[in-house]
Coordinates of C-alpha atoms and ligand atoms in Angstrom, one line a residue:
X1 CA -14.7 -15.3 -20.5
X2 CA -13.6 -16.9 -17.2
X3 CA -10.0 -18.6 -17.0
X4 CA -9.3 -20.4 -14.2
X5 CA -6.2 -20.5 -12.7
X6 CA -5.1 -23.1 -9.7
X7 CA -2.3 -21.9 -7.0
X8 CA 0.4 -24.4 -8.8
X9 CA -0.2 -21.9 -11.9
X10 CA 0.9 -18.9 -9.6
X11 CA 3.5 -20.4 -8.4
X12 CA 5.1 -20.8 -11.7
X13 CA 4.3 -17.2 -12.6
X14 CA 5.7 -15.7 -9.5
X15 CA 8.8 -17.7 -10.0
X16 CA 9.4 -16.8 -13.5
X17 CA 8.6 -13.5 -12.9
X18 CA 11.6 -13.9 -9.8
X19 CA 14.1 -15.0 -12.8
X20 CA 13.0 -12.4 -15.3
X21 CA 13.4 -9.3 -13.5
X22 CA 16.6 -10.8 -10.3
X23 CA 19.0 -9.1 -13.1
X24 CA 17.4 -5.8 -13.5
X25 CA 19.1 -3.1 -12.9
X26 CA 17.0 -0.2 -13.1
X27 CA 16.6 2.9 -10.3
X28 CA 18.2 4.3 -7.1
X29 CA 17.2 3.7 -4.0
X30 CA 15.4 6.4 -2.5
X31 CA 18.0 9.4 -0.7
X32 CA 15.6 12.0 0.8
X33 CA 15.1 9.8 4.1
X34 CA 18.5 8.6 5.0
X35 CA 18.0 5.7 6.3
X36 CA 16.7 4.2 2.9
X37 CA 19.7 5.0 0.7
X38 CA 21.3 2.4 3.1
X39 CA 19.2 -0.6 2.5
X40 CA 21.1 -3.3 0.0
X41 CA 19.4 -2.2 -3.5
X42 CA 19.7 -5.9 -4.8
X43 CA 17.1 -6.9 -2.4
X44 CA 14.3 -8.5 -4.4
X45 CA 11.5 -10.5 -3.0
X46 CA 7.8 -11.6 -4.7
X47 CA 5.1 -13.1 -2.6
X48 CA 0.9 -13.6 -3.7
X49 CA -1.5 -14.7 -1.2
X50 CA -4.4 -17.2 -2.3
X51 CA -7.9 -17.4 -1.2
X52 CA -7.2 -21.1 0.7
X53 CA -4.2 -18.9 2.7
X54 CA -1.5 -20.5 0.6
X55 CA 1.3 -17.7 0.7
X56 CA 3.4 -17.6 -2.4
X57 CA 7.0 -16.5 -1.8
X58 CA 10.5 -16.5 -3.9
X59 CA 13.9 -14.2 -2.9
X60 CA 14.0 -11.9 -0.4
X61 CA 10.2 -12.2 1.2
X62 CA 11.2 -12.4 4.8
X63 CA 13.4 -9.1 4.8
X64 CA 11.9 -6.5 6.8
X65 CA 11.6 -3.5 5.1
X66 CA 9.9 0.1 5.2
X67 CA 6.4 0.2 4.3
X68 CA 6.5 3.6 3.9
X69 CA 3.0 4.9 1.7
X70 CA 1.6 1.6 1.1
X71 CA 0.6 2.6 5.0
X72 CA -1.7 4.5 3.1
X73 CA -3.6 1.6 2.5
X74 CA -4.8 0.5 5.5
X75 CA -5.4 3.8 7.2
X76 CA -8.0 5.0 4.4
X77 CA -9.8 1.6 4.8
X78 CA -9.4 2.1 8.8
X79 CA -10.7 5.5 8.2
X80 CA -14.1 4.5 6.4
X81 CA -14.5 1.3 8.4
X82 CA -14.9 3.9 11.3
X83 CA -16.6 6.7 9.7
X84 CA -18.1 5.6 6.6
X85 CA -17.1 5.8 3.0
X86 CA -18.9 8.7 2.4
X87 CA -17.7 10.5 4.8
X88 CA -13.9 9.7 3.8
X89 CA -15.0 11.1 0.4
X90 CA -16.6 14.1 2.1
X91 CA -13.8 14.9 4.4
X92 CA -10.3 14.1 2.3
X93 CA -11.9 13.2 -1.3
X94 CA -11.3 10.5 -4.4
X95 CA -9.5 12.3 -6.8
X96 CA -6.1 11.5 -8.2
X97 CA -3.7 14.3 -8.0
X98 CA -1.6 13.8 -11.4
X99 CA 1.1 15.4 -9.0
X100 CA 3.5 13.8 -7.2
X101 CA 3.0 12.3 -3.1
X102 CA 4.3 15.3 -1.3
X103 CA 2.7 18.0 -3.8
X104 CA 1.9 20.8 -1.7
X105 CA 0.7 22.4 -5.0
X106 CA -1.9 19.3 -4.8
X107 CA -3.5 21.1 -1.8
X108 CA -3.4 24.5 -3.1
X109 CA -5.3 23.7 -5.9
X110 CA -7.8 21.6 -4.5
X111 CA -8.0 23.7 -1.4
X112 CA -11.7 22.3 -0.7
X113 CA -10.3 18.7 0.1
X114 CA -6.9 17.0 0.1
X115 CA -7.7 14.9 -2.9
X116 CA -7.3 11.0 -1.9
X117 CA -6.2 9.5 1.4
X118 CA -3.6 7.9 -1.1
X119 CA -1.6 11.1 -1.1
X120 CA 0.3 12.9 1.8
X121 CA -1.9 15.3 2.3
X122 CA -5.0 12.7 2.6
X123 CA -3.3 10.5 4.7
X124 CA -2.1 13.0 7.0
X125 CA -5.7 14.0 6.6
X126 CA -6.7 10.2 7.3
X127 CA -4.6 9.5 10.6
X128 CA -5.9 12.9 12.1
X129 CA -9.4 11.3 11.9
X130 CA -8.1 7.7 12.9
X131 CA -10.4 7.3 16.2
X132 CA -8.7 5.9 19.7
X133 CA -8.8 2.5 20.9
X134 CA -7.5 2.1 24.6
X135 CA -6.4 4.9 26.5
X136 CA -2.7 6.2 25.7
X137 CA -1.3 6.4 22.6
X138 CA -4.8 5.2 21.1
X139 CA -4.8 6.5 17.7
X140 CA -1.1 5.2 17.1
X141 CA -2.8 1.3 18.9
X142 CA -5.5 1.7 16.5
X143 CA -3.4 1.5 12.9
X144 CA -1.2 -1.2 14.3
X145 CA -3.9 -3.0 15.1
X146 CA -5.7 -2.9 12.2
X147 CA -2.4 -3.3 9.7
X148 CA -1.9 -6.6 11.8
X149 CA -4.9 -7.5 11.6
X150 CA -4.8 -7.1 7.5
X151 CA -1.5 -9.2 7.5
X152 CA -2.6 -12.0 10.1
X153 CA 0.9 -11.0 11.8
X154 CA 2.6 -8.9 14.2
X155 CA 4.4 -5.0 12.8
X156 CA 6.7 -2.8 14.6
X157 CA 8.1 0.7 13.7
X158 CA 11.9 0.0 12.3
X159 CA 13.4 2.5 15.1
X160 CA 15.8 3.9 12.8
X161 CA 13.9 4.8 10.0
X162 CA 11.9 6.5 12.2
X163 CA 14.3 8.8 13.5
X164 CA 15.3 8.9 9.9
X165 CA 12.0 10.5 8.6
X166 CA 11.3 12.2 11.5
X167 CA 14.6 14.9 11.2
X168 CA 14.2 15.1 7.6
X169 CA 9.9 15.3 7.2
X170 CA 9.9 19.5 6.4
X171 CA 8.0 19.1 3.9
X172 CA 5.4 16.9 5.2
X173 CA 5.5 19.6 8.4
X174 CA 3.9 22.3 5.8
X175 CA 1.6 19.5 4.5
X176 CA 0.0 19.3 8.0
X177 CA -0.3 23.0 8.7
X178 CA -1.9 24.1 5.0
X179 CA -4.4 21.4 5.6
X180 CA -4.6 23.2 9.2
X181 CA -5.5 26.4 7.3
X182 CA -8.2 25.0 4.9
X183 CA -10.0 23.2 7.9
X184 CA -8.6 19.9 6.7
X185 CA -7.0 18.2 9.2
X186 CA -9.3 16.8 12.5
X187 CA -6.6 16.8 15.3
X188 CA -3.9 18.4 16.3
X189 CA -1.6 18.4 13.1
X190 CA 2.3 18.0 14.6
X191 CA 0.2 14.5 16.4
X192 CA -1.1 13.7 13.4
X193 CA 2.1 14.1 11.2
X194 CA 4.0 12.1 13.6
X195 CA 1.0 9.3 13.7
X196 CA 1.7 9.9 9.4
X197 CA 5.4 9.2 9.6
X198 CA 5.2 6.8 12.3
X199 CA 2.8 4.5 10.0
X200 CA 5.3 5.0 7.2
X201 CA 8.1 3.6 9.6
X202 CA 6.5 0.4 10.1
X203 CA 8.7 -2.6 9.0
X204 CA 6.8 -5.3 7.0
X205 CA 7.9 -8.2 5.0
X206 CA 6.7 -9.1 1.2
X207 CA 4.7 -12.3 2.4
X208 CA 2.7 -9.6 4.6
X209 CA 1.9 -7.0 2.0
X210 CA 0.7 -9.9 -0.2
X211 CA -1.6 -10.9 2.8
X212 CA -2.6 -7.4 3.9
X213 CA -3.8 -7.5 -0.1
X214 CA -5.3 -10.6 -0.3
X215 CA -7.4 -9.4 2.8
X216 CA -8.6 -6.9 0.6
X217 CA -9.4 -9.2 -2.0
X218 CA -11.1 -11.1 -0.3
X219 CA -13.5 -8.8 0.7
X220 CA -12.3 -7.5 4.2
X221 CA -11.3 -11.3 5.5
X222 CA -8.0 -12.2 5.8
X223 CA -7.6 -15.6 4.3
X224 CA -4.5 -16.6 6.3
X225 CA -6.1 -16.5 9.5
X226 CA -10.1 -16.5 8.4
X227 CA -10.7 -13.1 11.0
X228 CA -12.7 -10.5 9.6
X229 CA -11.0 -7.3 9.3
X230 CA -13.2 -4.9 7.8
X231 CA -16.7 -4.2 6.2
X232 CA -16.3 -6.3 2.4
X233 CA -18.5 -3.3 1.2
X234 CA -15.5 -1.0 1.7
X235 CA -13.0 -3.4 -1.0
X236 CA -14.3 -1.9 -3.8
X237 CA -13.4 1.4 -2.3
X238 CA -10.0 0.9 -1.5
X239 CA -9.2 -0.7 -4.7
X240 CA -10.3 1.7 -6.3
X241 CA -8.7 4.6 -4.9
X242 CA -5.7 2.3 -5.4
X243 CA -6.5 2.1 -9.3
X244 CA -6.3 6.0 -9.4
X245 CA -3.5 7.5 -7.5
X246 CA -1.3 4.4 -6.4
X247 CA 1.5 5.4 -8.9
X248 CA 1.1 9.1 -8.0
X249 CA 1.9 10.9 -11.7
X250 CA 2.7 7.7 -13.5
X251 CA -0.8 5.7 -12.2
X252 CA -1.7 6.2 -15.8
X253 CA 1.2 3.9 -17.4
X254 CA 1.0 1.6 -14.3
X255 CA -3.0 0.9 -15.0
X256 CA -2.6 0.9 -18.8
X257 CA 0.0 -1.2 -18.4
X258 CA -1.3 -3.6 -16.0
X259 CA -5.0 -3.6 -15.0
X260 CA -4.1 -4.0 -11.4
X261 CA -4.9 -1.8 -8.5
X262 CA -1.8 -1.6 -6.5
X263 CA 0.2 0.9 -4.3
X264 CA 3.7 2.0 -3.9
X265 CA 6.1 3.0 -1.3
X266 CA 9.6 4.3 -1.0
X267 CA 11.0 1.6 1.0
X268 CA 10.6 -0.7 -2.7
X269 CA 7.8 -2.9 -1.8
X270 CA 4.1 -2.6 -3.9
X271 CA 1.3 -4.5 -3.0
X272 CA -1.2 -5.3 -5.6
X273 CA -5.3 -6.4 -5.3
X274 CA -7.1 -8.9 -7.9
X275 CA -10.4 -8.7 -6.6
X276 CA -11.7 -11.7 -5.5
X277 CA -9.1 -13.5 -6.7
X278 CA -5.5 -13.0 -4.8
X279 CA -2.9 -10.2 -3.4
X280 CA 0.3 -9.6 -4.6
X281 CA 3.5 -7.8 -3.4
X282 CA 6.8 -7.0 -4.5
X283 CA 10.0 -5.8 -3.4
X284 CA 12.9 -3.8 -4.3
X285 CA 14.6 -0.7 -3.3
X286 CA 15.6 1.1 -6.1
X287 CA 13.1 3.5 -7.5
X288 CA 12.1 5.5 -10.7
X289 CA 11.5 8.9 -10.6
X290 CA 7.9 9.4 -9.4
X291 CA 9.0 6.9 -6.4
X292 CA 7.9 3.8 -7.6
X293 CA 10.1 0.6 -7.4
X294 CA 11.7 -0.6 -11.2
X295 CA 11.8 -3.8 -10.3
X296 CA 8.7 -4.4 -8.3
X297 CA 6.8 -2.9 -11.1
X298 CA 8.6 -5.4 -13.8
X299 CA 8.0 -8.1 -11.3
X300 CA 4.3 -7.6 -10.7
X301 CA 3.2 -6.4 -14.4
X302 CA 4.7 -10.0 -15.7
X303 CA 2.7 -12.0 -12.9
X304 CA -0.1 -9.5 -14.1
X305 CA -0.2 -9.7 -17.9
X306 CA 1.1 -13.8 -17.6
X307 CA -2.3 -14.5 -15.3
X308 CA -4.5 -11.9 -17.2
X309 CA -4.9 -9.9 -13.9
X310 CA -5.9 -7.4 -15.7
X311 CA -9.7 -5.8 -13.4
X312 CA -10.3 -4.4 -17.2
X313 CA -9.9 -7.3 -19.2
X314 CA -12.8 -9.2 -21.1
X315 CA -11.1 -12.4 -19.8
X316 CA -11.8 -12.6 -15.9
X317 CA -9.3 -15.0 -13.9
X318 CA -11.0 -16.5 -10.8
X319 CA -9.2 -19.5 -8.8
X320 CA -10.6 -22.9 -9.6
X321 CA -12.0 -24.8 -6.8
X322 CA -10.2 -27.3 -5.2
X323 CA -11.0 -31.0 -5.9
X324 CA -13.2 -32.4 -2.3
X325 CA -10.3 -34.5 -0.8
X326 CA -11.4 -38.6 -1.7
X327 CA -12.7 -39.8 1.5
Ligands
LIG1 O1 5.9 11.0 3.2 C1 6.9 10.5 2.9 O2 7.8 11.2 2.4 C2 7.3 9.0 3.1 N1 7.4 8.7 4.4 C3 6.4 8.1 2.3 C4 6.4 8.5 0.9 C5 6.2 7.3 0.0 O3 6.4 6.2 0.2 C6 5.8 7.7 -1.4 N2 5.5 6.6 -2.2 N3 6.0 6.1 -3.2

């Protein structure tokens, strides 16, 4: 069956979803990177961004905030739109862990590949094989570029958190060097961990995830500015890596739950992609135990189930089209 949905009925389901979850209380802001325990926890923003570039956006949506692993994202699809899917497979794999995002175990047992780019160890794995543009600093040009281009607006690294995750990334250090030891890593790893934690540094707004998502929905176009960002072969990819490991051990509850392939981060925000249909993002610092934003994931699993979102479902949502304007 095929509901349609119009962008005044998403409107209404991103603000009730905004007045459903504003009291909840749920989480703690993430302490292992100082700079984060710092950010206000009642910080709570929810943005979508349509097909006609219509961006969506109630509380907090302008605040600039750590993207942290949702840098995964982008830096997979950058990855394949370089190389080729298959050779992301080949190279770093598709496989969720079931561990959680800094699992050095992860890599011991699956010593042949590092699992998914959706996990450190892949997207440490990833940025290693990011390839140059201009001539200094090219990797690092490249992923900016291409995360702007996914959000149709300029990013820049929030200098502190930087610093932040830079004195405190041990355990991300060891990451680098095991992949390093199973010939699993394609540059030199202390460049490409700082490329890793660099990306994760990157401040970014809701409104932005949601368009860096609806990009993906929309096959590799972003629909704010119309500019083709990536092959549309490789959305189907990207979701679905998202589907599998975007949750990290509690992907399982979050898809059963949901339906809807999305990706966390530390910093609170989650972006979300309904294929062919919209992106979503929410954001709030405090987190559950896995890493995951409480209210973020309350937030986007009511504008999920209230829409029927849900990739699995027998009922497929698809945005009506508009009415031609009367001449
Ligand atoms: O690697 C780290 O520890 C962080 N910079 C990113 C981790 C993260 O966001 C995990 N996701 N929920």
């Amino acid at each position: 069956m095929i509901q349609k949905i119009d962008n005044a009925t998403v409107r209404e389901a991103v603000q009730q979803a905004y007045e459903r979850c504003k009291n909840e209380t749920g989480g703690k802001n993430a302490d292992y990177i100082p700079y984060l325990a710092n950010v206000p926890s009642n910080l709570f923003g929810i943005a979508a961004c349509l097909p006609d570039g219509e961006v969506i956006a109630v509380g907090d949506t302008d605040y600039k905030f750590g993207i942290e692993s949702v840098s995964k994202v982008p830096t997979a699809i950058l990855a394949m739109n370089q190389y080729s899917a298959q050779e992301m497979l080949d190279k770093i794999g598709a496989d969720a862990t079931g561990l959680p995002f800094n699992s050095i175990m992860a890599i011991l047992l699956e010593n042949d590949h590092p699992s998914t780019p959706l996990v450190n160890a892949g997207a440490i794995s990833a940025c290693s094989m990011v390839k140059p543009v201009g001539d200094s600093d090219g990797k690092w040009k490249s992923i900016v570029g291409f995360i702007e281009g996914l959000a149709g607006s300029q990013v820049e690294v929030i200098d502190e958190l930087y610093k932040s995750e830079t004195a405190t990334n041990f355990n991300n250090k060891s990451i680098a060097w095991l992949l390093k030891n199973y010939n699993r890593i394609y540059d030199d790893p202390d460049m490409s961990l700082d490329i890793y934690t660099r990306q994760c540094s990157i401040g970014v707004t809701a409104k932005q995830l949601a368009t860096m998502a609806a990009t993906i929905a929309n096959g590799g176009v972003n629909p704010v500015t119309k500019q083709p960002v990536f092959k549309p072969e490789l959305a189907p990819k990207i979701a679905s890596l998202m589907a599998t490991v975007g949750f990290y051990e509690h992907t399982g509850d979050w898809l059963f739950t949901t339906g809807l392939p999305a990706k966390t981060g530390v910093g609170g925000g989650i972006m979300g992609v309904v294929p062919g249909v919209m992106g979503v993002a929410a954001f709030a610092p405090p987190l559950d135990e896995a890493g995951n934003s409480v209210k973020a994931q309350k937030a986007l699993a009511y504008v999920a189930g209230h829409l029927n979102l849900n990739i699995f479902g027998t009922t497929r949502c698809v945005m009506a089209e508009k009415e031609p304007a009367k001449a």
